[in-house]
Amino acid sequence: MKSAIKKVFWVYTFMFLALSVYLVKITVYDSKDFIYQPTNPRLSQSREDIKRGSVLDCKGQELAYSQKEGDSYKRVYLTEGNLSHILGYVDNGKSGIEAYCNFDLETVDFEIMQQISSLLGESEVRGNNVYLTIDLDVQKAAAESMGDRRGSVVAIEPESGKIISMLSNPTFDSNTIKENWDELNADEDNSPLLNRATQGLYPPGSTFKIITAAAALSTDPALGDFEYRCLGEADFGDTLLHCFNSAAHGYEDMTDAFAKSCNTYFATVAQNIGNNALIEATENFCFNKPIDFPLPAREPIFSLKPSSQINELAETAIGQGKTLVTPLYMAMVTSAIAYNGMMMQPHIIDRIESPFNTVKYKASPVLLSQVCSPDNAFRIKNMMISAVNEGTATQSQLYVNDEPVQAAGKTGTAENASGEDHSWFVAFAPADDPKIAVAVILENSGHGDRAEYIAKNVMETYLEK
Amino acid sequence: MIYCFIIIAKYLYLLYIGIFLLDGLLISLSRQGVIKVDIAKKLSNQRLQIMLMHITASIIFISTAEASRLQSTVTYCAANILLAFFANLILRLVYKNSAHALYNCIFMLSSIGLIMLYRLNPALAYKQMFFHIGGIAILLLLPPVLTLLPRLDKFKILYILICFGLLIATLKMGTSQYGSKNWLKIGSFGFQPSEFIKILFVLYLASAFSSKPKFSAVIVPTLLTLGVIAFLVVQKDLGSALIFFMTYLALLFIATGNYLYVLMGLASVSFASVIAYKLFSHIRVRVAIWQNPWSDVTGDGYQIAQSLFAICTRGITGIGLTRGYAQKIPVVERDFIFAAICEEFGVIFAIGLIFLFVLLFLEGARCALNSKSRFLTLMCAGLAAVLAFQSFIIIGGVVKFIPLTGVTLPFVSYGGTSLLVCYIIIAIIQWVFTRNNKYTAMPAVDTVPAIDTEFLDIPQEESVDHTNIYPSDRPEETFSLNDAIPPKKAKPERRKPF
């Protein structure tokens, strides 16, 4: 009986040991997987007694920081560079990075040490700092060339998925969000609170031909050499498709057609490969999949069905169907072509550091999808180069430090039922070793004001450093 | 300034509980003769840690209190400190030679509970303090009553009849609270019969197994146990059902020393679980939540998700007393108090709390080992097992180690019935403890002479009578300091029943 009691005691001790080990395991190792949920009230908690951490750009320039005013702290935001959609605000609820990283910004590292040193009056108790992947110089250049126009710019580093620059116009001022809230909300024409870069859904226009080309080359590599005679218009089912200004492009292969953005050519190619091939390609390109991003982001929508009619296929192939994309997504597509067909997970938070520069989190590149084979990516890249050199995008030829740099790009016009068309431009540079991929959309720009200038300016600024 | 102190206090608490556990371990090792320490000194050192704990918490509560609450906060803190001090003093005066290591454990647990409760809900904390005073009264009054009762092991039919009576009454007239139909209301006074049944059930099993059970003698208690468990499952009181089953298994093993019985018990309960799983939707829901609480964090999984958020968000050292968000967890004062402790005191401290329960069980088991009769040994071990399994089930449930079944954390959670029952259990164990010591007449705990051990002035002859009443199956064994060390195996207990 005595030994049985001892055995029961040891079983019990073992059970509690296992419980303790489990408790440490979930707290130290597993907690990161589940604590970041909106239902966790601790994440949105704000502390009055500490200095909230700063948000900085990739070179360490402060974009948002807290400043002592009397007994409390006031949040100050950089007004240049059109950063408000990224940074968000804390004064009127929380949004943007301020909301997403709230917990980190409010977390005090080595708290006991900081508290004691603040008691001695040596320093403030500070939260962790968040470093973004944004390059403030590029961001400023983008904001400057954007001016007052409505639209959005997204620039990505292809090999890592880092967001170099991201802006949405019109914008708002995070510093005065509370005072201007009603006014901003009432402005339905401009919707300044909408982050067009991640939430603005636009038809892709001719930039979708990148995906149609990838679908065609994946189905049959020989289609790259497929020749066709463009008459400026052609019937697809019961729909008559025109090329731009109904210009007849004559005999052309895929590279020519791509450079001149020939609609009938790509509609014919799509007709050859069929609905299923195009649908399969869009799956590889991550259509209809949520984008995992710190800021609210809409997923790209592709609605062609295997049973869809020929006219819908033809319209979809040239980006005029029911397809809808965001500027962020188009930048991802472009950088995938630039990076051998590998679409990287886009990220905007580079690292989180304590005030003592110990790294609490560091982003690492994650492959999202292999959108097409490296060979096909290379062939599409060459098509994009010829669009820049002799096609529709000649205005985007780059000069970095007075030296010409080869860019690769594709223009697009998104038809807009309720006004002037939107103008798209996607590009990357340098073509042989891409460092930056850009997607630009200008709303209601018609055909006068081109998105190429803005993309050119952004890429040149980035490459000049 | 006060924030700084709250942060420092996090580490002070770790220090207090660390010293407390270390002293507990040293006392235990010293009792086993492994090392030699001054037990009385270690015990008073443990009491010092409890007082320091209260004082540290009081500083935080008083300096963070709003002006309107200041007076009641000061009153509460002072009352708490006085309670901790005088409860100890009285118990030491009345029982000079008793289970003081056990008392220290429960006072430590109570202190943590009272501090956390005040933080979460001052009104409940006040009520809980009065329940504690009632509990201490039980510690003082129950042992003499037990001494007057002859032959506790002869009432097994009565025990089980009351058990079933209470269960049927709950089923017929009970009211639901927190999802289980386990409350009985008499006038405005509500209590949970299933808490009292725990004690009666252990008494029944101890008396049923007090003569060495043959296989046939095991069948009847087993069937009755299954009956009790079935009642509890129907009342949706799964936590209690689990405690009863595990206690039954532990006692069966202790009484027979036969692994086969344990295996059979486990096999049959696995079978029964599968059937219950198929039969009752509330069990299926519990298991589903346990497997994946994240699929429905705003609905069924809300409670456990909030609990895990509280435990894990602040890392292993916690956020500091008064600074957590644990009020977001439903019934945090009762079942989920462990999550609140994890958040504010930190996970390391919470592990210290877990080991307080190990220490508590160790003391209970030691008392069982030293007992002179099968019945007392089984009763002691059974009651200690009830507390141990109860704490395991709720802590395991709260941290999602096992499916959640709502029971209270002994001595820590808010809850009158459960607290009083815990005190009754400790009172019984300590009564056995004083009995053990009386016959061996040795200064086991304090340095006070052993002659003064009994609470009532019962003449020596009468107590000798008692020894005869509880027949010992190990007459050749005498109490020894080395009791808990495995070396010599007594012959009778190695014998298999068949």
Tab-separated table of C-alpha atoms in Angstrom, chain A residues 188-374:
chain	number	residue	atom	x	y	z
A	188	GLU	CA	-17.128	60.393	-51.269
A	189	ASP	CA	-15.745	61.698	-54.561
A	190	ASN	CA	-12.127	61.384	-53.512
A	191	SER	CA	-12.422	58.789	-50.674
A	192	PRO	CA	-9.188	60.004	-49.073
A	193	LEU	CA	-9.373	57.359	-46.316
A	194	LEU	CA	-9.294	54.517	-48.848
A	195	ASN	CA	-5.837	53.039	-49.340
A	196	ARG	CA	-5.993	52.602	-53.095
A	197	ALA	CA	-2.695	50.729	-53.128
A	198	THR	CA	-4.102	47.724	-51.289
A	199	GLN	CA	-7.870	48.214	-51.374
A	200	GLY	CA	-8.514	49.939	-54.696
A	201	LEU	CA	-9.854	47.367	-57.172
A	202	TYR	CA	-9.352	48.314	-60.825
A	203	PRO	CA	-9.616	46.405	-64.109
A	204	PRO	CA	-6.013	45.527	-65.076
A	205	GLY	CA	-6.383	46.647	-68.683
A	206	SER	CA	-3.568	45.609	-70.990
A	207	THR	CA	-1.208	44.884	-68.103
A	208	PHE	CA	-3.181	41.612	-67.871
A	209	LYS	CA	-1.501	40.569	-71.143
A	210	ILE	CA	1.493	39.590	-69.003
A	211	ILE	CA	-0.685	36.867	-67.496
A	212	THR	CA	-2.243	35.906	-70.846
A	213	ALA	CA	1.258	35.609	-72.318
A	214	ALA	CA	2.378	33.462	-69.379
A	215	ALA	CA	-0.687	31.239	-69.831
A	216	ALA	CA	0.002	30.842	-73.551
A	217	LEU	CA	3.725	30.067	-73.086
A	218	SER	CA	2.976	27.573	-70.331
A	219	THR	CA	0.405	25.811	-72.517
A	220	ASP	CA	2.599	25.687	-75.603
A	221	PRO	CA	6.052	27.351	-75.787
A	222	ALA	CA	5.692	27.510	-79.569
A	223	LEU	CA	2.890	30.061	-79.158
A	224	GLY	CA	5.587	32.670	-78.531
A	225	ASP	CA	6.340	32.463	-82.241
A	226	PHE	CA	2.696	32.354	-83.276
A	227	GLU	CA	2.121	34.844	-86.092
A	228	TYR	CA	-1.116	36.671	-86.700
A	229	ARG	CA	-2.309	39.484	-88.892
A	230	CYS	CA	-3.982	42.277	-86.979
A	231	LEU	CA	-6.648	44.203	-88.873
A	232	GLY	CA	-7.364	46.597	-86.026
A	233	GLU	CA	-10.487	44.716	-85.019
A	234	ALA	CA	-11.854	41.177	-84.921
A	235	ASP	CA	-14.994	39.268	-83.880
A	236	PHE	CA	-14.895	37.004	-80.852
A	237	GLY	CA	-18.228	35.315	-80.454
A	238	ASP	CA	-20.734	38.126	-80.721
A	239	THR	CA	-18.311	40.814	-79.556
A	240	LEU	CA	-16.222	42.982	-81.821
A	241	LEU	CA	-12.848	43.806	-80.219
A	242	HIS	CA	-10.849	46.824	-81.316
A	243	CYS	CA	-7.199	47.587	-80.963
A	244	PHE	CA	-6.362	51.058	-79.612
A	245	ASN	CA	-7.730	53.613	-82.097
A	246	SER	CA	-8.605	50.577	-84.267
A	247	ALA	CA	-5.038	50.707	-85.584
A	248	ALA	CA	-4.137	47.650	-87.691
A	249	HIS	CA	-0.826	46.213	-86.476
A	250	GLY	CA	-0.381	43.900	-89.475
A	251	TYR	CA	1.733	40.698	-89.258
A	252	GLU	CA	3.153	40.236	-85.802
A	253	ASP	CA	4.503	37.640	-83.367
A	254	MET	CA	3.897	37.682	-79.638
A	255	THR	CA	6.752	40.084	-78.840
A	256	ASP	CA	5.523	42.624	-81.415
A	257	ALA	CA	1.947	42.258	-80.262
A	258	PHE	CA	2.992	42.693	-76.639
A	259	ALA	CA	5.106	45.758	-77.374
A	260	LYS	CA	2.274	47.386	-79.340
A	261	SER	CA	-0.348	46.066	-76.928
A	262	CYS	CA	-2.372	44.441	-79.675
A	263	ASN	CA	-5.786	43.384	-78.368
A	264	THR	CA	-6.870	41.086	-81.199
A	265	TYR	CA	-3.619	39.093	-81.053
A	266	PHE	CA	-3.953	38.241	-77.362
A	267	ALA	CA	-7.667	37.554	-77.686
A	268	THR	CA	-6.857	35.098	-80.492
A	269	VAL	CA	-4.113	33.445	-78.437
A	270	ALA	CA	-6.535	33.093	-75.523
A	271	GLN	CA	-9.072	31.543	-77.877
A	272	ASN	CA	-6.418	29.006	-78.917
A	273	ILE	CA	-5.470	27.949	-75.409
A	274	GLY	CA	-9.025	28.032	-74.029
A	275	ASN	CA	-10.625	28.958	-70.728
A	276	ASN	CA	-9.002	26.264	-68.639
A	277	ALA	CA	-5.436	27.221	-69.525
A	278	LEU	CA	-6.090	30.843	-68.603
A	279	ILE	CA	-7.819	29.850	-65.370
A	280	GLU	CA	-4.901	27.590	-64.445
A	281	ALA	CA	-2.422	30.402	-65.058
A	282	THR	CA	-4.380	32.830	-62.879
A	283	GLU	CA	-4.340	30.265	-60.092
A	284	ASN	CA	-0.553	30.213	-60.281
A	285	PHE	CA	-0.630	33.986	-60.195
A	286	CYS	CA	-2.548	33.785	-56.884
A	287	PHE	CA	-5.799	35.235	-58.131
A	288	ASN	CA	-8.759	34.944	-55.752
A	289	LYS	CA	-6.408	34.292	-52.832
A	290	PRO	CA	-6.285	36.651	-49.856
A	291	ILE	CA	-3.030	38.605	-49.654
A	292	ASP	CA	-1.424	38.278	-46.242
A	293	PHE	CA	-0.412	41.849	-45.569
A	294	PRO	CA	-0.189	44.062	-42.446
A	295	LEU	CA	-2.590	46.584	-43.946
A	296	PRO	CA	-6.107	45.672	-45.053
A	297	ALA	CA	-5.688	44.323	-48.604
A	298	ARG	CA	-8.289	43.125	-51.094
A	299	GLU	CA	-7.667	39.941	-53.008
A	300	PRO	CA	-7.425	40.074	-56.830
A	301	ILE	CA	-10.635	38.848	-58.454
A	302	PHE	CA	-10.754	36.639	-61.529
A	303	SER	CA	-14.170	35.360	-62.493
A	304	LEU	CA	-13.753	33.516	-65.818
A	305	LYS	CA	-15.349	30.052	-65.619
A	306	PRO	CA	-14.514	26.950	-67.649
A	307	SER	CA	-17.981	27.328	-69.172
A	308	SER	CA	-17.641	31.030	-70.021
A	309	GLN	CA	-18.414	32.150	-73.579
A	310	ILE	CA	-15.753	33.007	-76.123
A	311	ASN	CA	-16.448	36.751	-75.944
A	312	GLU	CA	-15.863	36.771	-72.199
A	313	LEU	CA	-12.603	34.861	-72.654
A	314	ALA	CA	-11.421	37.348	-75.269
A	315	GLU	CA	-12.263	40.356	-73.108
A	316	THR	CA	-10.669	38.781	-70.049
A	317	ALA	CA	-7.468	38.013	-71.977
A	318	ILE	CA	-6.911	41.712	-72.698
A	319	GLY	CA	-7.873	42.825	-69.177
A	320	GLN	CA	-11.298	44.239	-69.969
A	321	GLY	CA	-13.490	41.549	-68.465
A	322	LYS	CA	-14.653	41.268	-64.882
A	323	THR	CA	-11.117	40.876	-63.580
A	324	LEU	CA	-10.202	43.299	-60.777
A	325	VAL	CA	-6.775	43.918	-59.279
A	326	THR	CA	-5.102	46.244	-56.785
A	327	PRO	CA	-1.907	48.234	-57.492
A	328	LEU	CA	-0.139	46.138	-54.833
A	329	TYR	CA	-1.095	42.981	-56.675
A	330	MET	CA	0.081	44.293	-60.062
A	331	ALA	CA	3.405	45.205	-58.469
A	332	MET	CA	3.629	41.617	-57.209
A	333	VAL	CA	2.926	40.250	-60.701
A	334	THR	CA	5.577	42.505	-62.213
A	335	SER	CA	8.195	41.597	-59.649
A	336	ALA	CA	7.432	37.908	-60.202
A	337	ILE	CA	8.297	38.300	-63.897
A	338	ALA	CA	11.412	40.213	-62.871
A	339	TYR	CA	12.489	37.507	-60.404
A	340	ASN	CA	12.428	34.398	-62.660
A	341	GLY	CA	8.731	33.770	-62.185
A	342	MET	CA	8.888	33.717	-58.397
A	343	MET	CA	6.207	35.762	-56.675
A	344	MET	CA	7.435	36.742	-53.204
A	345	GLN	CA	5.232	37.449	-50.206
A	346	PRO	CA	5.055	41.275	-50.033
A	347	HIS	CA	6.049	42.730	-46.686
A	348	ILE	CA	6.343	46.215	-45.300
A	349	ILE	CA	7.736	45.574	-41.814
A	350	ASP	CA	11.447	44.956	-42.037
A	351	ARG	CA	12.286	44.462	-38.378
A	352	ILE	CA	11.257	45.325	-34.854
A	353	GLU	CA	13.950	46.441	-32.452
A	354	SER	CA	14.028	47.324	-28.792
A	355	PRO	CA	15.371	50.784	-27.859
A	356	PHE	CA	18.674	49.010	-27.174
A	357	ASN	CA	18.773	47.750	-30.774
A	358	THR	CA	18.160	44.128	-29.949
A	359	VAL	CA	16.190	42.629	-32.809
A	360	LYS	CA	12.796	41.250	-31.731
A	361	TYR	CA	11.596	40.332	-35.204
A	362	LYS	CA	13.191	40.280	-38.639
A	363	ALA	CA	11.274	39.636	-41.845
A	364	SER	CA	12.658	37.051	-44.220
A	365	PRO	CA	11.725	36.499	-47.883
A	366	VAL	CA	8.943	33.976	-48.406
A	367	LEU	CA	8.098	32.481	-51.788
A	368	LEU	CA	4.383	32.854	-52.431
A	369	SER	CA	4.100	31.111	-55.773
A	370	GLN	CA	6.077	30.114	-58.854
A	371	VAL	CA	3.839	31.922	-61.355
A	372	CYS	CA	5.541	30.542	-64.482
A	373	SER	CA	8.774	28.819	-65.452
A	374	PRO	CA	11.991	30.908	-65.384
